[in-house]
């Protein structure tokens, strides 16, 4: 009942005209950026961080949540009509969604994506409403040692999961940790890595780094890959609504996608990519006509889109209750909390319940607004694809520069912005994930603080991190996440070598030569 009462209070906060306006702005902007290829929710939230600096925190996070949900909805439009996913969670949707568009069934693909997103988003938000308080109760058992272990787990999971290479992920993480060391040590009062620059004594602004990596770096990378070719956008033909057969083939994938998306999104190694691919595989296995997959099966659009939107609510559960980011957008929202001097976690539910529950309640409202925006106005969103890309990219770079300068009216921030932006561009070219850098910058100082507290309480006994059961378990999971893939890859290489040796011996036996040793 306490949860329902808190949610009711959250609706009172979210339904004020002022906050409703920010929710509407958020879902509209989110849908627009989801439609535009190469501009995802992480870039958009990073771009708006400087603009919302003086905005009231509750309103700002209601807008950010609307952008996050809206981008998940909008990403399906460009995937289906253009075969160019607007964000990573819509990659799977493009496979069969674009095939449906080529067959003249683009409207049906967009309809099942929008309704599935609404169903999944609503069910997942209900799950978030009840799961987040349970995670908070678990977090209340944590001391400094447990918090340090949790942050180590967050750092390792983001590093191990976001990217193809563990070494590249660790490089990005260590860059973020180094940036987090810049400034005055709060315990000793000594300057660290300031290099005699007075503006660096307060540390490097998290918002400047986030905008540099996700707005400047990402935009430079996308612009450098831009091809000056005419893109073929498939027009919506025929009936704009789903047939009875489409409904019967869609409702089960919507539910199955939701069941996959929310729990996987809530895991430290979750995100939106894994559940969407899993949903596609599940639907193909359960389909009555699996031969249609890859050629325009509506189940292959309904299931992954539901999983994509459910995972968005799943990502918010560990972020709000534990301060644990499990995606790039969550890392940027963690930076937004820091911008307002807030630390997500169990204390946030007590110290600022209006923000937490107002944001959760706004997700219910945003889902309804998004359904109304996406079904009748799909033709309007398609027109956004006609905006010349060079204009779009130039606008983002100018907006980023002006926003970063207005934070502190400081030229040093502009220098840092463009240096970090160029570093981010280089990271994207080399396929180095940028999210671990932001997470390292944010969580590094907090992990250092909890590490020192734990050692102070234990009078310098480092075994405190392995003698506390929760801390030891979290550290063990972190080690497994880093070492597990390395061991699996080693075993795979050994198996491949054994198979090659066996094949060589078999071939040598047939030819009568000496077998390989």
Coordinates of C-alpha atoms in Angstrom, one line a residue:
X1 CA 0.0 0.0 0.0
X2 CA 2.9 2.4 0.7
X3 CA 4.0 1.9 -2.9
X4 CA 0.5 2.7 -4.3
X5 CA 0.3 5.7 -2.0
X6 CA 3.7 7.0 -3.2
X7 CA 2.7 6.4 -6.8
X8 CA -0.6 8.3 -6.2
X9 CA 1.5 11.2 -4.9
X10 CA 3.7 10.9 -8.0
X11 CA 0.7 11.3 -10.2
X12 CA -0.3 14.5 -8.4
X13 CA 3.2 15.8 -9.1
X14 CA 3.3 14.6 -12.8
X15 CA -0.2 15.8 -13.6
X16 CA 0.5 19.4 -12.8
X17 CA 0.2 21.5 -16.0
X18 CA 3.9 22.6 -15.7
X19 CA 5.2 19.0 -15.5
X20 CA 2.7 17.7 -18.1
X21 CA 4.1 20.3 -20.5
X22 CA 7.7 19.0 -19.9
X23 CA 6.5 15.4 -20.3
X24 CA 4.9 16.3 -23.6
X25 CA 8.0 18.1 -24.7
X26 CA 10.1 15.1 -23.7
X27 CA 8.1 12.4 -25.6
X28 CA 7.9 14.7 -28.7
X29 CA 11.6 15.4 -28.7
X30 CA 12.3 11.7 -28.0
X31 CA 10.2 10.5 -30.8
X32 CA 11.9 13.0 -33.2
X33 CA 15.4 11.9 -32.2
X34 CA 14.4 8.3 -32.4
X35 CA 13.3 8.8 -36.0
X36 CA 16.5 10.5 -37.1
X37 CA 19.2 7.9 -37.8
X38 CA 22.4 8.2 -35.8
X39 CA 20.9 10.4 -33.0
X40 CA 19.9 8.3 -30.1
X41 CA 18.5 9.1 -26.6
X42 CA 22.0 9.3 -25.0
X43 CA 23.1 12.0 -27.4
X44 CA 19.9 14.0 -26.9
X45 CA 19.9 13.9 -23.1
X46 CA 23.6 14.8 -23.1
X47 CA 22.9 17.7 -25.5
X48 CA 20.1 19.0 -23.2
X49 CA 22.0 18.8 -19.9
X50 CA 23.4 22.3 -20.2
X51 CA 20.1 23.7 -21.3
X52 CA 18.2 22.2 -18.3
X53 CA 20.9 23.4 -15.8
X54 CA 18.5 25.9 -14.2
X55 CA 15.4 23.8 -14.6
X56 CA 13.7 22.3 -11.5
X57 CA 15.0 18.7 -11.1
X58 CA 11.6 17.0 -11.1
X59 CA 10.6 18.6 -14.3
X60 CA 14.0 18.0 -15.9
X61 CA 13.9 14.2 -15.1
X62 CA 10.3 14.0 -16.3
X63 CA 11.4 15.4 -19.6
X64 CA 14.5 13.1 -19.7
X65 CA 12.3 10.0 -19.1
X66 CA 10.0 11.2 -21.9
X67 CA 13.0 11.5 -24.2
X68 CA 14.2 8.0 -23.3
X69 CA 10.8 6.4 -23.8
X70 CA 10.1 8.5 -26.9
X71 CA 13.3 7.5 -28.6
X72 CA 12.5 3.8 -28.1
X73 CA 9.2 4.4 -29.9
X74 CA 10.6 6.6 -32.7
X75 CA 13.5 4.3 -33.5
X76 CA 11.1 1.8 -35.2
X77 CA 9.9 4.4 -37.8
X78 CA 13.3 4.8 -39.4
X79 CA 14.1 1.1 -39.1
X80 CA 10.9 0.1 -40.9
X81 CA 10.7 2.8 -43.6
X82 CA 14.4 3.5 -44.2
X83 CA 16.2 0.3 -43.0
X84 CA 18.4 2.6 -40.9
X85 CA 17.9 2.1 -37.1
X86 CA 17.6 5.3 -35.2
X87 CA 19.1 3.6 -32.1
X88 CA 20.6 0.3 -31.3
X89 CA 17.5 -1.3 -29.8
X90 CA 15.8 -1.1 -33.2
X91 CA 18.4 -3.0 -35.2
X92 CA 16.4 -6.2 -35.1
X93 CA 13.1 -4.4 -36.0
X94 CA 14.7 -3.4 -39.3
X95 CA 15.1 -7.0 -40.5
X96 CA 11.4 -7.8 -41.0
X97 CA 10.0 -4.3 -40.6
X98 CA 11.7 -3.0 -43.7
X99 CA 10.7 -6.2 -45.6
X100 CA 7.1 -5.4 -44.7
X101 CA 7.5 -1.8 -45.9
X102 CA 8.8 -3.1 -49.3
X103 CA 5.7 -5.3 -49.5
X104 CA 3.4 -2.2 -48.9
X105 CA 2.7 -3.2 -45.3
X106 CA 4.7 -0.5 -43.6
X107 CA 1.7 1.0 -41.9
X108 CA 0.9 -2.4 -40.2
X109 CA 4.5 -2.8 -39.1
X110 CA 4.4 0.7 -37.5
X111 CA 1.1 0.0 -35.9
X112 CA 2.2 -3.3 -34.2
X113 CA 5.5 -1.5 -33.2
X114 CA 3.6 1.4 -31.6
X115 CA 0.9 -0.7 -29.9
X116 CA 3.5 -3.2 -28.7
X117 CA 5.6 -0.4 -27.3
X118 CA 2.6 0.9 -25.4
X119 CA 1.6 -2.5 -24.0
X120 CA 5.2 -3.4 -23.0
X121 CA 6.0 0.1 -21.7
X122 CA 2.9 0.1 -19.5
X123 CA 3.5 -3.4 -18.1
X124 CA 7.2 -2.8 -17.5
X125 CA 6.4 0.5 -15.8
X126 CA 4.1 -1.4 -13.4
X127 CA 6.9 -3.8 -12.7
X128 CA 9.3 -0.9 -12.1
X129 CA 6.8 0.6 -9.7
X130 CA 7.0 -2.5 -7.4
X131 CA 10.5 -3.7 -8.1
X132 CA 12.4 -0.5 -7.4
X133 CA 11.2 -0.2 -3.8
X134 CA 12.3 -3.9 -3.2
X135 CA 15.7 -3.1 -4.6
X136 CA 15.9 -0.1 -2.3
X137 CA 15.2 -2.3 0.8
X138 CA 18.0 -4.6 -0.3
X139 CA 20.3 -1.6 -0.8
X140 CA 19.6 -0.4 2.8
X141 CA 21.6 -3.4 4.0
X142 CA 24.7 -2.0 2.3
X143 CA 27.7 -0.4 4.2
X144 CA 30.8 1.3 2.6
X145 CA 32.3 -2.1 1.7
X146 CA 29.2 -3.2 -0.1
X147 CA 28.8 0.1 -1.9
X148 CA 32.4 -0.1 -3.1
X149 CA 31.8 -3.7 -4.4
X150 CA 28.6 -2.5 -6.1
X151 CA 30.4 0.3 -7.9
X152 CA 33.2 -2.1 -8.9
X153 CA 30.4 -4.4 -10.3
X154 CA 28.9 -1.4 -12.2
X155 CA 32.2 -0.4 -13.6
X156 CA 33.1 -3.9 -14.8
X157 CA 29.7 -4.8 -16.2
X158 CA 29.5 -1.6 -18.3
X159 CA 33.1 -2.2 -19.4
X160 CA 32.6 -5.9 -20.3
X161 CA 29.2 -5.6 -22.0
X162 CA 29.3 -2.3 -23.9
X163 CA 31.7 -3.1 -26.7
X164 CA 33.3 -6.0 -28.6
X165 CA 36.7 -6.0 -26.8
X166 CA 37.4 -6.1 -23.1
X167 CA 40.7 -4.4 -23.6
X168 CA 39.1 -1.4 -25.4
X169 CA 36.4 -1.2 -22.7
X170 CA 39.0 -1.2 -19.9
X171 CA 40.9 1.5 -21.8
X172 CA 37.8 3.7 -21.9
X173 CA 37.1 3.0 -18.2
X174 CA 40.6 4.0 -17.1
X175 CA 40.3 7.2 -19.1
X176 CA 37.1 8.0 -17.2
X177 CA 38.7 7.1 -13.9
X178 CA 41.7 9.4 -14.7
X179 CA 39.4 12.3 -15.5
X180 CA 37.5 11.7 -12.2
X181 CA 40.8 12.2 -10.3
X182 CA 41.3 15.8 -11.6
X183 CA 40.8 18.4 -8.9
X184 CA 41.3 18.7 -5.2
X185 CA 41.4 15.6 -3.1
X186 CA 38.5 16.1 -0.6
X187 CA 40.4 14.3 2.3
X188 CA 43.9 15.6 1.9
X189 CA 43.3 19.0 0.2
X190 CA 46.0 18.2 -2.4
X191 CA 45.5 19.2 -6.1
X192 CA 45.5 16.2 -8.4
X193 CA 46.2 16.3 -12.2
X194 CA 45.3 20.0 -12.3
X195 CA 48.6 21.0 -14.1
X196 CA 48.6 24.4 -12.6
X197 CA 45.2 25.4 -14.3
X198 CA 43.0 27.0 -11.6
X199 CA 39.8 26.1 -13.5
X200 CA 40.6 22.4 -13.1
X201 CA 40.9 22.6 -9.2
X202 CA 37.1 22.0 -9.0
X203 CA 37.4 19.0 -11.3
X204 CA 36.2 18.4 -14.8
X205 CA 32.5 19.0 -15.2
X206 CA 30.7 15.7 -15.9
X207 CA 28.2 17.4 -18.2
X208 CA 31.1 18.8 -20.4
X209 CA 32.6 15.3 -20.7
X210 CA 29.1 13.7 -21.5
X211 CA 28.3 16.3 -24.1
X212 CA 31.8 16.0 -25.6
X213 CA 31.7 12.2 -25.9
X214 CA 28.1 11.7 -26.9
X215 CA 27.2 14.9 -28.8
X216 CA 30.4 16.2 -30.3
X217 CA 32.3 12.9 -30.8
X218 CA 29.2 11.0 -32.0
X219 CA 28.1 13.7 -34.4
X220 CA 31.6 14.0 -35.9
X221 CA 31.7 10.2 -36.3
X222 CA 28.2 10.0 -37.9
X223 CA 29.0 13.0 -40.2
X224 CA 32.3 11.4 -41.3
X225 CA 30.4 8.3 -42.4
X226 CA 27.7 10.2 -44.2
X227 CA 27.2 9.3 -47.8
X228 CA 25.7 11.9 -50.1
X229 CA 23.2 9.6 -51.6
X230 CA 19.4 9.7 -52.0
X231 CA 17.8 7.5 -49.4
X232 CA 14.7 5.6 -50.5
X233 CA 11.9 6.1 -48.0
X234 CA 9.0 3.7 -48.6
X235 CA 5.6 5.4 -48.5
X236 CA 2.7 4.1 -46.4
X237 CA 0.2 2.5 -48.7
X238 CA -3.3 1.0 -48.4
X239 CA -4.9 0.4 -45.0
X240 CA -3.3 2.2 -42.1
X241 CA -4.6 -0.3 -39.5
X242 CA -3.9 -3.9 -38.5
X243 CA -6.1 -6.8 -39.7
X244 CA -7.6 -9.4 -37.4
X245 CA -4.9 -11.8 -38.4
X246 CA -2.2 -9.2 -37.6
X247 CA -3.7 -8.7 -34.1
X248 CA -3.8 -12.5 -33.5
X249 CA -0.2 -12.8 -34.6
X250 CA 1.0 -9.8 -32.5
X251 CA -0.5 -10.0 -29.0
X252 CA 1.5 -13.0 -27.8
X253 CA 4.9 -11.6 -29.0
X254 CA 4.0 -8.3 -27.2
X255 CA 3.7 -10.2 -23.9
X256 CA 6.7 -12.4 -24.5
X257 CA 8.8 -9.5 -25.5
X258 CA 7.8 -7.7 -22.3
X259 CA 8.7 -10.7 -20.1
X260 CA 12.2 -10.8 -21.8
X261 CA 12.8 -7.0 -21.9
X262 CA 12.2 -5.9 -18.3
X263 CA 14.3 -8.4 -16.3
X264 CA 17.2 -8.4 -18.8
X265 CA 17.1 -4.5 -18.9
X266 CA 17.4 -4.5 -15.1
X267 CA 20.5 -6.7 -15.1
X268 CA 23.9 -5.0 -14.9
X269 CA 24.8 -6.6 -18.3
X270 CA 21.3 -5.9 -19.8
X271 CA 20.5 -3.0 -22.0
X272 CA 18.1 -3.1 -25.0
X273 CA 20.2 -5.1 -27.6
X274 CA 20.2 -8.5 -25.8
X275 CA 16.4 -8.8 -25.2
X276 CA 15.5 -7.7 -28.7
X277 CA 17.7 -10.3 -30.3
X278 CA 16.4 -12.9 -27.8
X279 CA 12.8 -12.0 -28.6
X280 CA 13.5 -12.4 -32.3
X281 CA 15.0 -15.9 -31.8
X282 CA 12.1 -16.9 -29.4
X283 CA 9.4 -15.7 -31.9
X284 CA 11.1 -17.5 -34.8
X285 CA 11.2 -20.8 -32.8
X286 CA 7.5 -20.5 -31.7
X287 CA 6.1 -19.2 -35.1
X288 CA 3.8 -21.3 -37.1
X289 CA 5.4 -19.9 -40.3
X290 CA 9.1 -19.5 -39.4
X291 CA 10.0 -19.3 -43.1
X292 CA 8.5 -15.8 -43.2
X293 CA 11.2 -14.5 -40.8
X294 CA 13.5 -12.3 -42.7
X295 CA 10.9 -11.7 -45.3
X296 CA 8.2 -9.7 -43.4
X297 CA 6.9 -11.6 -40.4
X298 CA 4.9 -9.3 -38.2
X299 CA 5.9 -11.3 -35.1
X300 CA 9.5 -10.3 -35.8
X301 CA 8.5 -6.7 -35.4
X302 CA 6.0 -7.0 -32.5
X303 CA 8.2 -9.1 -30.1
X304 CA 11.5 -7.1 -30.4
X305 CA 9.8 -3.7 -30.2
X306 CA 8.0 -4.8 -27.0
X307 CA 11.3 -6.1 -25.6
X308 CA 13.0 -2.8 -26.5
X309 CA 10.5 -0.7 -24.7
X310 CA 10.3 -3.0 -21.7
X311 CA 14.0 -2.9 -21.3
X312 CA 13.9 0.9 -21.0
X313 CA 11.9 0.6 -17.8
X314 CA 14.2 -2.2 -16.7
X315 CA 17.2 0.0 -17.0
X316 CA 15.6 2.6 -14.8
X317 CA 15.1 0.1 -11.9
X318 CA 18.8 -0.3 -10.9
X319 CA 19.6 3.3 -11.8
X320 CA 17.0 4.8 -9.4
X321 CA 17.3 2.3 -6.6
X322 CA 21.1 1.5 -6.7
X323 CA 22.6 4.2 -8.8
X324 CA 23.8 1.5 -11.2
X325 CA 23.8 2.5 -14.9
X326 CA 23.3 -0.5 -17.3
X327 CA 23.2 1.5 -20.6
X328 CA 24.7 4.5 -22.3
X329 CA 21.5 6.6 -21.7
X330 CA 21.5 5.5 -18.0
X331 CA 25.1 6.7 -17.7
X332 CA 24.1 10.1 -19.1
X333 CA 21.1 10.3 -16.7
X334 CA 23.5 9.5 -13.9
X335 CA 25.5 12.5 -15.0
X336 CA 22.2 14.5 -14.9
X337 CA 21.6 13.5 -11.3
X338 CA 25.1 14.7 -10.5
X339 CA 24.4 18.0 -12.2
X340 CA 21.7 18.6 -9.6
X341 CA 23.8 17.4 -6.7
X342 CA 21.7 14.2 -6.4
X343 CA 22.9 10.6 -6.0
X344 CA 20.4 8.0 -7.1
X345 CA 20.0 5.2 -4.6
X346 CA 18.0 4.3 -1.5
X347 CA 18.5 7.7 0.1
X348 CA 16.9 9.4 -3.0
X349 CA 13.6 7.7 -2.3
X350 CA 13.5 9.2 1.1
X351 CA 15.1 12.6 0.4
X352 CA 13.4 13.4 -2.8
X353 CA 10.3 11.2 -3.3
X354 CA 8.6 13.9 -5.5
X355 CA 11.3 13.4 -8.1
X356 CA 11.4 9.6 -8.0
X357 CA 7.7 8.9 -8.0
X358 CA 6.8 11.9 -10.2
X359 CA 9.2 10.5 -12.8
X360 CA 7.8 7.0 -12.5
X361 CA 4.2 8.3 -12.8
X362 CA 5.2 10.4 -15.8
X363 CA 6.2 7.1 -17.6
X364 CA 2.5 6.0 -17.5
X365 CA 1.4 9.4 -18.8
X366 CA 4.2 9.4 -21.4
X367 CA 3.2 6.0 -22.8
X368 CA -0.3 7.3 -23.5
X369 CA 1.0 10.4 -25.1
X370 CA 3.4 8.4 -27.2
X371 CA 0.6 6.1 -28.5
X372 CA -1.4 9.2 -29.5
X373 CA 1.7 10.8 -31.1
X374 CA 2.9 7.7 -33.1
X375 CA -0.3 6.2 -34.5
X376 CA -2.1 9.2 -36.1
X377 CA 0.9 11.4 -36.8
X378 CA 3.3 8.8 -38.3
X379 CA 3.3 10.7 -41.6
X380 CA 4.6 13.8 -39.9
X381 CA 7.5 12.0 -38.3
X382 CA 8.5 10.5 -41.7
X383 CA 8.9 14.1 -43.0
X384 CA 11.7 14.6 -40.4
X385 CA 13.8 12.2 -42.5
X386 CA 13.8 14.8 -45.3
X387 CA 16.0 17.3 -43.1
X388 CA 19.4 17.6 -44.8
X389 CA 21.9 15.7 -42.6
X390 CA 24.7 18.4 -42.8
X391 CA 22.3 21.0 -41.4
X392 CA 21.4 18.6 -38.6
X393 CA 25.0 17.8 -37.7
X394 CA 26.1 21.4 -37.8
X395 CA 23.2 22.4 -35.5
X396 CA 24.1 19.8 -32.9
X397 CA 27.7 20.9 -32.8
X398 CA 26.8 24.6 -32.5
X399 CA 24.2 23.8 -29.8
X400 CA 26.7 21.6 -27.9
X401 CA 29.3 24.4 -27.9
X402 CA 26.9 27.1 -26.7
X403 CA 25.4 24.8 -24.1
X404 CA 28.8 23.9 -22.6
X405 CA 29.9 27.5 -22.5
X406 CA 26.7 28.6 -20.6
X407 CA 27.4 26.1 -17.8
X408 CA 30.1 28.3 -16.2
X409 CA 30.8 31.0 -18.9
X410 CA 34.3 29.5 -19.0
X411 CA 36.6 29.2 -22.1
X412 CA 38.4 26.2 -20.4
X413 CA 35.2 24.2 -20.6
X414 CA 35.1 24.8 -24.4
X415 CA 38.6 23.6 -24.8
X416 CA 37.8 20.5 -22.7
X417 CA 34.6 19.9 -24.7
X418 CA 36.4 19.8 -28.0
X419 CA 39.4 17.9 -26.8
X420 CA 37.0 15.3 -25.3
X421 CA 34.9 15.4 -28.4
X422 CA 37.9 14.7 -30.7
X423 CA 38.9 11.9 -28.3
X424 CA 35.4 10.5 -28.5
X425 CA 35.5 10.6 -32.3
X426 CA 38.8 8.7 -32.2
X427 CA 37.2 6.1 -29.8
X428 CA 34.3 5.6 -32.2
X429 CA 36.6 5.2 -35.1
X430 CA 38.7 2.6 -33.2
X431 CA 35.4 0.9 -31.9
X432 CA 36.2 1.8 -28.3
X433 CA 32.9 2.1 -26.2
X434 CA 32.4 5.6 -24.8
X435 CA 29.9 4.7 -22.0
X436 CA 32.6 3.2 -19.7
X437 CA 34.4 6.5 -19.8
X438 CA 31.4 8.5 -18.5
X439 CA 30.6 5.8 -15.9
X440 CA 34.2 5.8 -14.7
X441 CA 34.2 9.6 -14.4
X442 CA 31.0 9.5 -12.3
X443 CA 31.5 6.4 -10.2
X444 CA 35.3 6.5 -9.8
X445 CA 35.3 9.3 -7.2
X446 CA 32.3 7.7 -5.4
X447 CA 34.0 4.3 -5.3
X448 CA 37.2 5.9 -4.0
X449 CA 35.2 7.6 -1.2
X450 CA 33.5 4.4 -0.2
X451 CA 36.8 2.5 -0.4
X452 CA 38.4 5.0 2.0
X453 CA 35.4 4.9 4.4
X454 CA 35.5 1.1 4.5
X455 CA 39.2 1.0 5.3
X456 CA 38.7 3.7 8.0
X457 CA 35.9 1.8 9.7
X458 CA 38.0 -1.5 9.6
X459 CA 41.1 0.3 10.8
X460 CA 43.0 -0.4 7.6
X461 CA 42.0 -4.1 7.3
X462 CA 41.5 -4.7 3.5
X463 CA 39.9 -8.1 4.2
X464 CA 36.7 -6.3 5.0
X465 CA 35.8 -6.4 1.3
X466 CA 35.8 -10.2 1.2
X467 CA 34.6 -11.0 4.8
X468 CA 31.3 -9.3 4.3
X469 CA 29.0 -11.7 2.4
X470 CA 27.3 -9.2 0.1
X471 CA 30.5 -7.4 -0.7
X472 CA 32.3 -10.7 -1.5
X473 CA 29.4 -11.9 -3.7
X474 CA 29.4 -8.7 -5.7
X475 CA 33.1 -8.7 -6.2
X476 CA 33.0 -12.4 -7.2
X477 CA 30.3 -11.5 -9.9
X478 CA 32.5 -8.7 -11.1
X479 CA 35.5 -11.0 -11.4
X480 CA 33.4 -13.6 -13.3
X481 CA 32.2 -10.9 -15.7
X482 CA 35.7 -10.0 -16.6
X483 CA 37.4 -13.4 -16.4
X484 CA 34.5 -15.5 -17.7
X485 CA 34.6 -14.3 -21.4
X486 CA 38.4 -14.6 -21.4
X487 CA 38.2 -18.2 -20.2
X488 CA 35.4 -19.0 -22.7
X489 CA 37.4 -17.5 -25.6
X490 CA 40.5 -19.5 -24.5
X491 CA 38.6 -22.7 -24.4
X492 CA 37.0 -22.0 -27.8
X493 CA 40.5 -21.4 -29.3
X494 CA 41.8 -24.7 -27.7
X495 CA 38.7 -26.6 -29.1
X496 CA 39.3 -25.1 -32.6
X497 CA 43.0 -26.1 -32.5
X498 CA 42.1 -29.6 -31.3
X499 CA 39.5 -29.9 -34.2
X500 CA 42.1 -28.7 -36.7
X501 CA 44.6 -31.2 -35.4
X502 CA 42.1 -34.0 -35.5
X503 CA 41.2 -33.1 -39.1
X504 CA 44.9 -33.0 -40.1
X505 CA 45.5 -36.4 -38.5
X506 CA 42.5 -37.8 -40.3
X507 CA 43.7 -36.4 -43.6
X508 CA 47.2 -37.7 -43.0
X509 CA 45.9 -41.2 -42.2
X510 CA 44.0 -41.3 -45.5
X511 CA 47.1 -40.3 -47.5
X512 CA 49.4 -42.7 -45.5
X513 CA 51.8 -39.9 -44.3
X514 CA 52.9 -39.4 -40.7
X515 CA 50.1 -37.9 -38.5
X516 CA 50.6 -34.4 -37.0
X517 CA 51.9 -34.4 -33.4

